[in-house]
Amino acid sequence: MDRQISILIIDDDPGACETLSDILKDEGYKVLTLERGLQGVEQIKTRFFNVVLLDINLPDVSGLEVLKAIKKIEPEVCVIMITGYARLENVIEALNEGADAYINKPLNIDEVKLIIKREVERQILSQEKKRLEHQLLQSEKLAGIGILASGIAHEINNPLFGIMGMAEAILEEENLKLIKEHTKDIIKYSVEASEIVRDLAGYVQTAEAGDFGPLNINEKLNDTIKIARHSTKFGDVKIITDYRPIPSIKANSSEIQQVFLNLINNAVQSMNGKGRLILSTMPSEDYVEIKVIDNGHGIPKGHINKIFDPFFTTKEVGKGTGLGLNIVHRIIIKYKGSIEVESEEGKGTTFTVRFPVKANT
Ligand SMILES: Nc1ncnc2c1ncn2[C@@H]1O[C@H](COP(=O)(O)OP(=O)(O)OP(=O)(O)O)[C@@H](O)[C@H]1O
Ligand SMILES: [Mg+2]
């Protein structure tokens, strides 16, 4: 074992505690035993235990109350209930309250060892899964910032060339009126450049912020269009917005931006520089409903079931990671929302996203 697995036993029978503790220590676990439920809750507040073996009958508070308190403080802890007499309703209630497993008294040591081993493995796998998911989200965000940065560098070149050209013209110019005209142009190009930089700064800021404030999706969509313009080529793609008044949702603004940035980028990329993108929002019962509609090349039937898979892409090597829609899906699920896609080859694609209003506010 890399890091020693720690186990807390909460049981008011000192004899049973000691025997169990000795056996588990021999197995290589770090063990602490306590007789009272409240002492156990205090311990959970101060340090992490991988597993708690918790007697359902305790002298001070009921094991079920202790289970609830532990899961509230640290949901990652695996709690195994020890049930004195296998009363089914107790077991069911404990499992409903989040207990991970149960064992009956009198304890069968081999069974205890097996269950602990299984639960610890499950815990480690789930922690690893969470870590990888977090890493995936971060890397997609970074990739997004990278693409945006290169788009911005490219775009800033235009006003910079304008500024350079005008400055050179001023150097050669004697006519005061024309000098003033050129100076005005320099100011205009500088404002253009600073707006591009401001959009990038806004994106990076929201990408870093961990806020969960009430979010107005209509406003967020407008911000996202600005960002999208810097990260993908719009060409002659027209944007039509049809926003209805909708309630705010409680969500992290950076994550919501990530959802729509990916959907807009995909839509624009499918239109190859010519087409129309419709963004619409409307309230729909307890949801807000957002549609992203393009008239691009569409998605072949055989691909529809794969587009949310990680790394599925039809773009050239180096053009797409295939992570976009996977991240979109994860974020939407996190907020208990939904995403649907309808598409016809050669005609276009509609993504419909719904976020619940009540669950989030
Ligand atoms: N609006 C759309 N129109 C047509 N095809 C789409 C659309 N959105 C997604 N797809 C298809 O789904 C695939 C997966 O999309 P996803 O956003 O996950 O990855 P990607 O766009 O290929 O790469 P990345 O998002 O990393 O740039 C795309 O390669 C494309 O084939
Ligand atoms: Mg994409």
CSV table of C-alpha atoms and ligand atoms in Angstrom, one decimal:
chain,number,residue,atom,x,y,z
A,1,MET,CA,0.0,0.0,0.0
A,2,ASP,CA,1.4,3.4,-1.0
A,3,ARG,CA,-0.4,5.5,1.6
A,4,GLN,CA,-1.6,3.7,4.7
A,5,ILE,CA,-5.3,3.1,4.6
A,6,SER,CA,-6.9,4.4,7.8
A,7,ILE,CA,-9.9,2.8,9.5
A,8,LEU,CA,-12.1,4.1,12.3
A,9,ILE,CA,-14.1,1.6,14.3
A,10,ILE,CA,-17.0,3.0,16.3
A,11,ASP,CA,-18.4,0.3,18.5
A,12,ASP,CA,-19.3,0.2,22.2
A,13,ASP,CA,-18.2,-3.3,22.7
A,14,PRO,CA,-14.5,-2.9,23.8
A,15,GLY,CA,-13.7,-6.6,23.4
A,16,ALA,CA,-15.0,-6.8,19.8
A,17,CYS,CA,-13.3,-3.5,19.0
A,18,GLU,CA,-9.9,-4.7,20.2
A,19,THR,CA,-10.0,-8.0,18.4
A,20,LEU,CA,-11.1,-6.4,15.1
A,21,SER,CA,-8.5,-3.7,15.5
A,22,ASP,CA,-5.7,-6.2,16.0
A,23,ILE,CA,-6.7,-8.2,13.0
A,24,LEU,CA,-7.0,-5.1,10.8
A,25,LYS,CA,-3.6,-3.8,12.0
A,26,ASP,CA,-2.1,-7.1,11.0
A,27,GLU,CA,-3.5,-6.5,7.5
A,28,GLY,CA,-1.5,-3.3,7.3
A,29,TYR,CA,-4.3,-0.8,8.1
A,30,LYS,CA,-4.0,2.1,10.5
A,31,VAL,CA,-6.8,1.7,13.0
A,32,LEU,CA,-8.4,3.9,15.6
A,33,THR,CA,-11.2,2.6,17.9
A,34,LEU,CA,-13.9,4.7,19.6
A,35,GLU,CA,-16.9,3.7,21.7
A,36,ARG,CA,-19.1,6.8,21.3
A,37,GLY,CA,-20.8,8.0,18.1
A,38,LEU,CA,-20.2,11.7,18.9
A,39,GLN,CA,-16.5,11.1,19.4
A,40,GLY,CA,-16.4,9.5,16.0
A,41,VAL,CA,-18.1,12.6,14.4
A,42,GLU,CA,-15.5,14.8,16.0
A,43,GLN,CA,-12.7,12.7,14.6
A,44,ILE,CA,-14.1,12.9,11.1
A,45,LYS,CA,-14.0,16.7,11.3
A,46,THR,CA,-10.3,16.7,12.1
A,47,ARG,CA,-8.8,14.0,9.8
A,48,PHE,CA,-9.6,11.8,6.8
A,49,PHE,CA,-10.4,8.1,7.3
A,50,ASN,CA,-10.8,5.8,4.3
A,51,VAL,CA,-13.3,3.6,6.1
A,52,VAL,CA,-15.5,3.8,9.1
A,53,LEU,CA,-16.9,0.6,10.7
A,54,LEU,CA,-19.9,1.9,12.5
A,55,ASP,CA,-22.1,-0.1,14.9
A,56,ILE,CA,-25.7,0.7,14.3
A,57,ASN,CA,-26.5,0.5,18.1
A,58,LEU,CA,-24.4,3.0,20.1
A,59,PRO,CA,-24.9,4.2,23.7
A,60,ASP,CA,-25.0,7.9,23.0
A,61,VAL,CA,-26.6,8.5,19.6
A,62,SER,CA,-28.0,6.1,17.0
A,63,GLY,CA,-25.6,4.8,14.4
A,64,LEU,CA,-27.8,6.1,11.7
A,65,GLU,CA,-27.5,9.7,13.1
A,66,VAL,CA,-23.7,9.2,13.1
A,67,LEU,CA,-23.8,7.9,9.6
A,68,LYS,CA,-25.7,11.0,8.4
A,69,ALA,CA,-23.3,13.4,10.2
A,70,ILE,CA,-20.2,11.6,8.8
A,71,LYS,CA,-21.5,11.7,5.2
A,72,LYS,CA,-22.4,15.4,5.6
A,73,ILE,CA,-18.9,16.2,6.8
A,74,GLU,CA,-17.0,14.0,4.4
A,75,PRO,CA,-19.0,12.2,1.6
A,76,GLU,CA,-15.9,10.4,0.4
A,77,VAL,CA,-15.5,8.3,3.6
A,78,CYS,CA,-16.7,4.8,3.1
A,79,VAL,CA,-19.1,3.8,5.9
A,80,ILE,CA,-19.7,0.1,6.6
A,81,MET,CA,-22.5,-0.5,9.1
A,82,ILE,CA,-22.3,-3.2,11.7
A,83,THR,CA,-25.8,-4.5,12.3
A,84,GLY,CA,-26.3,-6.4,15.6
A,85,TYR,CA,-29.3,-8.3,14.4
A,86,ALA,CA,-30.0,-8.3,10.7
A,87,ARG,CA,-33.1,-6.2,10.8
A,88,LEU,CA,-33.8,-5.5,7.2
A,89,GLU,CA,-35.5,-2.1,7.8
A,90,ASN,CA,-32.4,-0.8,9.6
A,91,VAL,CA,-30.1,-2.0,6.8
A,92,ILE,CA,-32.3,-0.4,4.1
A,93,GLU,CA,-32.5,2.9,6.0
A,94,ALA,CA,-28.7,2.9,6.4
A,95,LEU,CA,-28.2,2.2,2.7
A,96,ASN,CA,-30.6,5.0,1.9
A,97,GLU,CA,-28.7,7.4,4.1
A,98,GLY,CA,-25.5,6.7,2.1
A,99,ALA,CA,-23.9,3.7,3.9
A,100,ASP,CA,-21.7,1.9,1.5
A,101,ALA,CA,-22.0,-1.6,2.8
A,102,TYR,CA,-23.1,-3.5,5.9
A,103,ILE,CA,-21.9,-6.6,7.9
A,104,ASN,CA,-23.8,-8.6,10.4
A,105,LYS,CA,-22.8,-9.5,13.9
A,106,PRO,CA,-21.3,-11.9,14.9
A,107,LEU,CA,-18.5,-10.8,12.6
A,108,ASN,CA,-17.0,-13.2,10.2
A,109,ILE,CA,-13.5,-11.9,9.9
A,110,ASP,CA,-12.8,-13.1,6.4
A,111,GLU,CA,-16.0,-11.3,5.2
A,112,VAL,CA,-15.0,-8.1,7.0
A,113,LYS,CA,-11.5,-8.2,5.4
A,114,LEU,CA,-13.1,-8.8,2.0
A,115,ILE,CA,-15.6,-6.0,2.2
A,116,ILE,CA,-13.0,-3.5,3.4
A,117,LYS,CA,-10.7,-4.4,0.6
A,118,ARG,CA,-13.5,-4.1,-2.0
A,119,GLU,CA,-14.7,-0.8,-0.6
A,120,VAL,CA,-11.2,0.7,-0.4
A,121,GLU,CA,-10.6,-0.3,-4.0
A,122,ARG,CA,-13.9,1.3,-5.0
A,123,GLN,CA,-13.0,4.5,-3.2
A,124,ILE,CA,-9.6,4.8,-4.8
A,125,LEU,CA,-11.0,4.2,-8.3
A,126,SER,CA,-13.7,6.9,-7.7
A,127,GLN,CA,-11.1,9.4,-6.4
A,128,GLU,CA,-8.9,8.7,-9.5
A,129,LYS,CA,-11.9,9.1,-11.8
A,130,LYS,CA,-12.7,12.5,-10.2
A,131,ARG,CA,-9.1,13.6,-10.5
A,132,LEU,CA,-8.9,12.6,-14.2
A,133,GLU,CA,-12.2,14.3,-15.0
A,134,HIS,CA,-11.0,17.5,-13.3
A,135,GLN,CA,-7.8,17.3,-15.3
A,136,LEU,CA,-9.7,16.8,-18.6
A,137,LEU,CA,-11.8,19.9,-17.9
A,138,GLN,CA,-8.7,21.9,-17.1
A,139,SER,CA,-6.9,20.8,-20.2
A,140,GLU,CA,-9.9,21.6,-22.4
A,141,LYS,CA,-10.0,25.1,-20.8
A,142,LEU,CA,-6.3,25.6,-21.5
A,143,ALA,CA,-6.6,24.4,-25.1
A,144,GLY,CA,-9.5,26.8,-25.5
A,145,ILE,CA,-7.3,29.7,-24.2
A,146,GLY,CA,-4.5,28.6,-26.5
A,147,ILE,CA,-6.7,28.6,-29.6
A,148,LEU,CA,-8.2,31.9,-28.5
A,149,ALA,CA,-4.8,33.4,-28.0
A,150,SER,CA,-3.6,32.4,-31.5
A,151,GLY,CA,-6.8,33.8,-32.9
A,152,ILE,CA,-6.3,37.0,-31.1
A,153,ALA,CA,-2.7,37.4,-32.1
A,154,HIS,CA,-3.9,37.0,-35.7
A,155,GLU,CA,-6.6,39.6,-35.3
A,156,ILE,CA,-4.6,42.1,-33.5
A,157,ASN,CA,-2.3,42.2,-36.5
A,158,ASN,CA,-5.0,43.9,-38.6
A,159,PRO,CA,-5.4,47.0,-36.4
A,160,LEU,CA,-1.6,47.0,-35.8
A,161,PHE,CA,-1.0,47.2,-39.6
A,162,GLY,CA,-3.5,50.0,-39.8
A,163,ILE,CA,-1.7,51.9,-37.0
A,164,MET,CA,1.7,51.4,-38.7
A,165,GLY,CA,0.4,52.5,-42.1
A,166,MET,CA,-1.2,55.6,-40.7
A,167,ALA,CA,1.9,56.5,-38.6
A,168,GLU,CA,4.1,56.2,-41.7
A,169,ALA,CA,1.7,58.3,-43.7
A,170,ILE,CA,1.8,61.0,-41.0
A,171,LEU,CA,5.6,61.1,-41.2
A,172,GLU,CA,5.4,62.0,-44.9
A,173,GLU,CA,2.4,64.3,-44.6
A,174,GLU,CA,2.6,68.1,-44.5
A,175,ASN,CA,-1.1,68.9,-44.7
A,176,LEU,CA,-2.3,69.4,-41.1
A,177,LYS,CA,-5.9,68.4,-42.0
A,178,LEU,CA,-4.8,65.0,-43.4
A,179,ILE,CA,-2.5,64.5,-40.4
A,180,LYS,CA,-5.5,64.9,-38.2
A,181,GLU,CA,-7.5,62.4,-40.3
A,182,HIS,CA,-4.7,59.8,-40.0
A,183,THR,CA,-4.4,60.4,-36.3
A,184,LYS,CA,-8.2,59.7,-35.9
A,185,ASP,CA,-7.6,56.5,-37.8
A,186,ILE,CA,-4.8,55.5,-35.4
A,187,ILE,CA,-7.2,56.1,-32.5
A,188,LYS,CA,-9.9,54.0,-34.2
A,189,TYR,CA,-7.5,51.1,-34.8
A,190,SER,CA,-6.1,51.3,-31.2
A,191,VAL,CA,-9.7,51.1,-29.8
A,192,GLU,CA,-10.2,48.0,-32.0
A,193,ALA,CA,-7.1,46.3,-30.6
A,194,SER,CA,-7.9,47.1,-27.0
A,195,GLU,CA,-11.4,45.7,-27.4
A,196,ILE,CA,-9.9,42.4,-28.6
A,197,VAL,CA,-7.6,42.3,-25.7
A,198,ARG,CA,-10.5,43.1,-23.3
A,199,ASP,CA,-12.5,40.2,-24.6
A,200,LEU,CA,-9.5,37.8,-24.0
A,201,ALA,CA,-9.0,39.2,-20.5
A,202,GLY,CA,-12.7,38.6,-19.8
A,203,TYR,CA,-12.5,35.0,-20.9
A,204,VAL,CA,-9.4,34.2,-18.9
A,205,GLN,CA,-11.0,35.8,-15.9
A,206,THR,CA,-14.2,33.8,-16.1
A,207,ALA,CA,-12.2,30.7,-16.8
A,208,GLU,CA,-10.4,31.1,-13.5
A,209,ALA,CA,-13.3,32.3,-11.4
A,210,GLY,CA,-15.0,29.8,-9.2
A,211,ASP,CA,-18.2,31.8,-8.9
A,212,PHE,CA,-21.6,30.3,-8.7
A,213,GLY,CA,-23.7,33.4,-8.8
A,214,PRO,CA,-27.1,33.7,-10.5
A,215,LEU,CA,-26.4,33.8,-14.2
A,216,ASN,CA,-28.3,35.4,-17.0
A,217,ILE,CA,-27.8,33.1,-19.9
A,218,ASN,CA,-28.9,35.8,-22.4
A,219,GLU,CA,-26.0,38.0,-21.4
A,220,LYS,CA,-23.6,35.1,-21.2
A,221,LEU,CA,-24.5,34.2,-24.8
A,222,ASN,CA,-23.6,37.6,-26.0
A,223,ASP,CA,-20.2,37.5,-24.2
A,224,THR,CA,-19.6,34.1,-25.7
A,225,ILE,CA,-20.3,35.2,-29.3
A,226,LYS,CA,-17.6,37.9,-28.9
A,227,ILE,CA,-15.1,35.3,-27.6
A,228,ALA,CA,-16.1,32.8,-30.4
A,229,ARG,CA,-15.4,35.5,-33.0
A,230,HIS,CA,-11.8,35.5,-31.9
A,231,SER,CA,-11.4,31.7,-31.6
A,232,THR,CA,-12.9,30.5,-34.9
A,233,LYS,CA,-13.3,32.0,-38.4
A,234,PHE,CA,-16.8,33.3,-38.9
A,235,GLY,CA,-16.3,34.6,-42.5
A,236,ASP,CA,-19.8,35.4,-43.8
A,237,VAL,CA,-21.7,33.5,-41.1
A,238,LYS,CA,-24.6,35.7,-39.9
A,239,ILE,CA,-25.7,35.5,-36.3
A,240,ILE,CA,-29.4,35.8,-35.5
A,241,THR,CA,-30.3,36.0,-31.8
A,242,ASP,CA,-33.8,35.5,-30.4
A,243,TYR,CA,-33.6,35.9,-26.6
A,244,ARG,CA,-36.8,35.8,-24.5
A,245,PRO,CA,-36.8,36.9,-20.9
A,246,ILE,CA,-35.7,33.9,-18.9
A,247,PRO,CA,-35.0,33.3,-15.2
A,248,SER,CA,-31.4,33.2,-14.0
A,249,ILE,CA,-29.7,29.9,-13.2
A,250,LYS,CA,-27.2,29.3,-10.4
A,251,ALA,CA,-24.1,28.1,-12.2
A,252,ASN,CA,-20.4,28.8,-12.7
A,253,SER,CA,-20.2,31.4,-15.4
A,254,SER,CA,-17.0,29.9,-16.9
A,255,GLU,CA,-18.5,26.5,-17.3
A,256,ILE,CA,-21.6,27.8,-18.9
A,257,GLN,CA,-19.4,29.8,-21.3
A,258,GLN,CA,-17.5,26.7,-22.1
A,259,VAL,CA,-20.7,24.9,-23.1
A,260,PHE,CA,-21.8,27.6,-25.5
A,261,LEU,CA,-18.4,28.4,-26.8
A,262,ASN,CA,-18.0,24.8,-27.9
A,263,LEU,CA,-21.5,24.6,-29.4
A,264,ILE,CA,-21.0,27.9,-31.3
A,265,ASN,CA,-17.6,27.0,-32.5
A,266,ASN,CA,-18.8,23.6,-33.8
A,267,ALA,CA,-21.8,25.3,-35.5
A,268,VAL,CA,-19.6,27.9,-37.2
A,269,GLN,CA,-17.0,25.4,-38.2
A,270,SER,CA,-19.7,23.2,-39.8
A,271,MET,CA,-20.7,26.2,-42.1
A,272,ASN,CA,-17.3,26.7,-43.7
A,273,GLY,CA,-17.5,30.5,-43.6
A,274,LYS,CA,-21.0,30.9,-45.1
A,275,GLY,CA,-24.4,30.4,-43.4
A,276,ARG,CA,-26.5,31.5,-40.5
A,277,LEU,CA,-26.3,30.7,-36.8
A,278,ILE,CA,-29.4,31.1,-34.7
A,279,LEU,CA,-29.2,31.4,-30.9
A,280,SER,CA,-32.5,31.3,-29.1
A,281,THR,CA,-33.5,31.2,-25.5
A,282,MET,CA,-36.9,30.7,-23.9
A,283,PRO,CA,-38.4,29.6,-20.6
A,284,SER,CA,-39.9,26.1,-20.7
A,285,GLU,CA,-41.7,25.0,-17.5
A,286,ASP,CA,-39.0,24.6,-14.8
A,287,TYR,CA,-36.2,24.9,-17.4
A,288,VAL,CA,-34.5,27.5,-19.5
A,289,GLU,CA,-34.1,26.2,-23.0
A,290,ILE,CA,-31.3,27.3,-25.4
A,291,LYS,CA,-31.1,26.4,-29.0
A,292,VAL,CA,-28.0,26.6,-31.2
A,293,ILE,CA,-29.1,26.2,-34.8
A,294,ASP,CA,-26.8,26.1,-37.8
A,295,ASN,CA,-27.3,25.4,-41.5
A,296,GLY,CA,-23.9,23.7,-41.9
A,297,HIS,CA,-23.0,20.3,-43.3
A,298,GLY,CA,-24.9,18.4,-40.6
A,299,ILE,CA,-23.9,15.2,-38.8
A,300,PRO,CA,-24.2,11.8,-40.6
A,301,LYS,CA,-26.6,9.3,-38.9
A,302,GLY,CA,-23.8,7.0,-38.1
A,303,HIS,CA,-22.0,9.6,-36.1
A,304,ILE,CA,-24.9,10.9,-34.0
A,305,ASN,CA,-24.3,8.4,-31.2
A,306,LYS,CA,-20.6,9.1,-31.1
A,307,ILE,CA,-20.3,12.9,-31.0
A,308,PHE,CA,-20.4,13.1,-27.2
A,309,ASP,CA,-17.6,10.5,-26.8
A,310,PRO,CA,-14.2,11.8,-25.8
A,311,PHE,CA,-11.8,12.2,-28.7
A,312,PHE,CA,-14.5,11.6,-31.4
A,313,THR,CA,-13.7,14.1,-34.1
A,314,THR,CA,-14.1,14.3,-37.9
A,315,LYS,CA,-11.7,17.3,-38.1
A,316,GLU,CA,-8.2,17.0,-39.5
A,317,VAL,CA,-5.4,16.0,-37.2
A,318,GLY,CA,-4.4,19.0,-35.2
A,319,LYS,CA,-7.7,20.9,-35.9
A,320,GLY,CA,-9.9,19.3,-33.2
A,321,THR,CA,-9.3,17.3,-30.1
A,322,GLY,CA,-12.8,15.8,-30.1
A,323,LEU,CA,-13.2,16.8,-26.4
A,324,GLY,CA,-15.5,19.7,-27.0
A,325,LEU,CA,-18.9,18.0,-26.9
A,326,ASN,CA,-17.7,15.6,-24.2
A,327,ILE,CA,-17.0,18.5,-21.9
A,328,VAL,CA,-20.2,20.2,-22.9
A,329,HIS,CA,-22.1,17.0,-21.9
A,330,ARG,CA,-20.3,16.6,-18.6
A,331,ILE,CA,-21.0,20.2,-17.6
A,332,ILE,CA,-24.7,20.0,-18.5
A,333,ILE,CA,-25.1,16.7,-16.5
A,334,LYS,CA,-23.4,18.4,-13.5
A,335,TYR,CA,-26.2,21.0,-13.5
A,336,LYS,CA,-28.9,18.3,-14.0
A,337,GLY,CA,-29.6,19.7,-17.4
A,338,SER,CA,-30.0,17.9,-20.8
A,339,ILE,CA,-28.7,18.2,-24.3
A,340,GLU,CA,-30.4,17.0,-27.5
A,341,VAL,CA,-29.2,17.0,-31.1
A,342,GLU,CA,-31.2,16.9,-34.3
A,343,SER,CA,-29.3,16.9,-37.6
A,344,GLU,CA,-29.7,16.3,-41.2
A,345,GLU,CA,-26.8,15.9,-43.6
A,346,GLY,CA,-26.4,18.8,-45.9
A,347,LYS,CA,-29.1,20.8,-44.1
A,348,GLY,CA,-27.8,21.6,-40.6
A,349,THR,CA,-27.9,20.8,-36.9
A,350,THR,CA,-29.8,22.0,-33.9
A,351,PHE,CA,-28.5,21.5,-30.4
A,352,THR,CA,-31.1,22.0,-27.6
A,353,VAL,CA,-29.8,22.6,-24.1
A,354,ARG,CA,-32.0,22.7,-21.0
A,355,PHE,CA,-30.9,23.9,-17.5
A,356,PRO,CA,-33.3,23.4,-14.6
A,357,VAL,CA,-34.1,26.7,-12.8
A,358,LYS,CA,-35.3,25.5,-9.4
A,359,ALA,CA,-32.6,22.9,-8.7
A,360,ASN,CA,-30.0,25.5,-9.3
A,361,THR,CA,-31.3,28.5,-7.5
B,1,LIG,N1,-22.9,21.7,-35.3
B,1,LIG,C1,-22.3,20.7,-35.8
B,1,LIG,N2,-22.4,20.4,-37.2
B,1,LIG,C2,-21.8,19.3,-37.7
B,1,LIG,N3,-21.1,18.4,-37.1
B,1,LIG,C3,-20.9,18.7,-35.7
B,1,LIG,C4,-21.5,19.8,-35.1
B,1,LIG,N4,-21.1,19.7,-33.8
B,1,LIG,C5,-20.3,18.6,-33.6
B,1,LIG,N5,-20.2,18.0,-34.8
B,1,LIG,C6,-19.4,16.8,-35.0
B,1,LIG,O1,-19.1,16.2,-33.8
B,1,LIG,C7,-17.7,16.0,-33.7
B,1,LIG,C8,-17.2,16.2,-32.3
B,1,LIG,O2,-17.4,17.5,-31.8
B,1,LIG,P1,-16.5,18.0,-30.6
B,1,LIG,O3,-16.8,19.5,-30.4
B,1,LIG,O4,-16.6,17.1,-29.5
B,1,LIG,O5,-15.0,17.9,-31.2
B,1,LIG,P2,-14.3,18.7,-32.4
B,1,LIG,O6,-15.1,20.0,-32.7
B,1,LIG,O7,-14.0,17.8,-33.5
B,1,LIG,O8,-12.9,19.1,-31.7
B,1,LIG,P3,-12.7,20.4,-30.7
B,1,LIG,O9,-14.0,20.7,-30.1
B,1,LIG,O10,-11.7,19.8,-29.7
B,1,LIG,O11,-12.2,21.4,-31.6
B,1,LIG,C9,-17.1,17.0,-34.7
B,1,LIG,O12,-15.8,16.6,-35.1
B,1,LIG,C10,-18.1,17.0,-35.8
B,1,LIG,O13,-18.0,15.9,-36.6
B,2,MG,MG,-15.7,21.2,-31.1
